[in-house]
Amino acid sequence: MTTPPQQPPQSTSVHVPVHVHVCVTCRRGLPASDNPQGRQLHDALATLAAGNPDVVVHEVNCLAACDSGCTAVVATPGKWGWLLADLGPEKAADLLTYITAYAASRSGTVMPSRRPASLSGMVRGRFPASLFSGA
């Protein structure tokens, strides 16, 4: 017996922020340094999102997608979570635009036509909403 694919639960009126987990050890193929590209992306995104209660930026040590440039997971309870790759500090503002579109979406799906052009091929994986009950 197979189980049907899990769908995100219906949205509720309770507001919850979007959690962004940025790999701070990503080097994008560059030599090891004290300030890897992932750390730079995290810091740039945290600066851009500072004071915005709708976005919480977390750091994580390694998302195990080292061949895919800088990576991040965007998630919130009740919506699909997404593993995003081929990111870098120069894309922090576009990533925040994506996060805003994610927050506004009912299911967490941001169609390619709603993504910034620099992030068109960034999706590497999708996770069921049930994994993010505590984001």
PDB file of N, CA and C in Angstrom, residues 26 62-71 85:
ATOM      1  N   CYS A  26      29.551  26.838   3.618  1.00  0.00           N
ATOM      2  CA  CYS A  26      29.659  26.724   2.153  1.00  0.00           C
ATOM      3  C   CYS A  26      30.780  27.623   1.635  1.00  0.00           C
ATOM      4  N   CYS A  62      26.748  23.166   7.577  1.00  0.00           N
ATOM      5  CA  CYS A  62      26.693  22.182   6.506  1.00  0.00           C
ATOM      6  C   CYS A  62      25.304  21.594   6.279  1.00  0.00           C
ATOM      7  N   LEU A  63      24.800  21.837   5.088  1.00  0.00           N
ATOM      8  CA  LEU A  63      23.551  21.232   4.621  1.00  0.00           C
ATOM      9  C   LEU A  63      23.834  20.082   3.654  1.00  0.00           C
ATOM     10  N   ALA A  64      25.102  19.667   3.562  1.00  0.00           N
ATOM     11  CA  ALA A  64      25.524  18.510   2.753  1.00  0.00           C
ATOM     12  C   ALA A  64      25.150  18.654   1.285  1.00  0.00           C
ATOM     13  N   ALA A  65      25.305  19.848   0.759  1.00  0.00           N
ATOM     14  CA  ALA A  65      25.085  20.098  -0.672  1.00  0.00           C
ATOM     15  C   ALA A  65      26.286  20.869  -1.205  1.00  0.00           C
ATOM     16  N   CYS A  66      27.464  20.414  -0.836  1.00  0.00           N
ATOM     17  CA  CYS A  66      28.705  21.150  -1.089  1.00  0.00           C
ATOM     18  C   CYS A  66      29.014  21.385  -2.562  1.00  0.00           C
ATOM     19  N   ASP A  67      28.474  20.574  -3.448  1.00  0.00           N
ATOM     20  CA  ASP A  67      28.703  20.766  -4.881  1.00  0.00           C
ATOM     21  C   ASP A  67      27.732  21.763  -5.495  1.00  0.00           C
ATOM     22  N   SER A  68      26.891  22.374  -4.666  1.00  0.00           N
ATOM     23  CA  SER A  68      25.840  23.257  -5.186  1.00  0.00           C
ATOM     24  C   SER A  68      25.974  24.696  -4.722  1.00  0.00           C
ATOM     25  N   GLY A  69      27.191  25.130  -4.452  1.00  0.00           N
ATOM     26  CA  GLY A  69      27.378  26.511  -4.020  1.00  0.00           C
ATOM     27  C   GLY A  69      26.786  26.739  -2.647  1.00  0.00           C
ATOM     28  N   CYS A  70      26.514  27.959  -2.306  1.00  0.00           N
ATOM     29  CA  CYS A  70      25.896  28.258  -1.016  1.00  0.00           C
ATOM     30  C   CYS A  70      24.462  27.742  -1.022  1.00  0.00           C
ATOM     31  N   THR A  71      24.042  27.212   0.135  1.00  0.00           N
ATOM     32  CA  THR A  71      22.711  26.636   0.243  1.00  0.00           C
ATOM     33  C   THR A  71      21.964  27.192   1.444  1.00  0.00           C
ATOM     34  N   ALA A  85      19.894  26.290  -3.663  1.00  0.00           N
ATOM     35  CA  ALA A  85      21.333  26.186  -3.896  1.00  0.00           C
ATOM     36  C   ALA A  85      21.781  27.215  -4.920  1.00  0.00           C
TER      37      ALA A  85
END
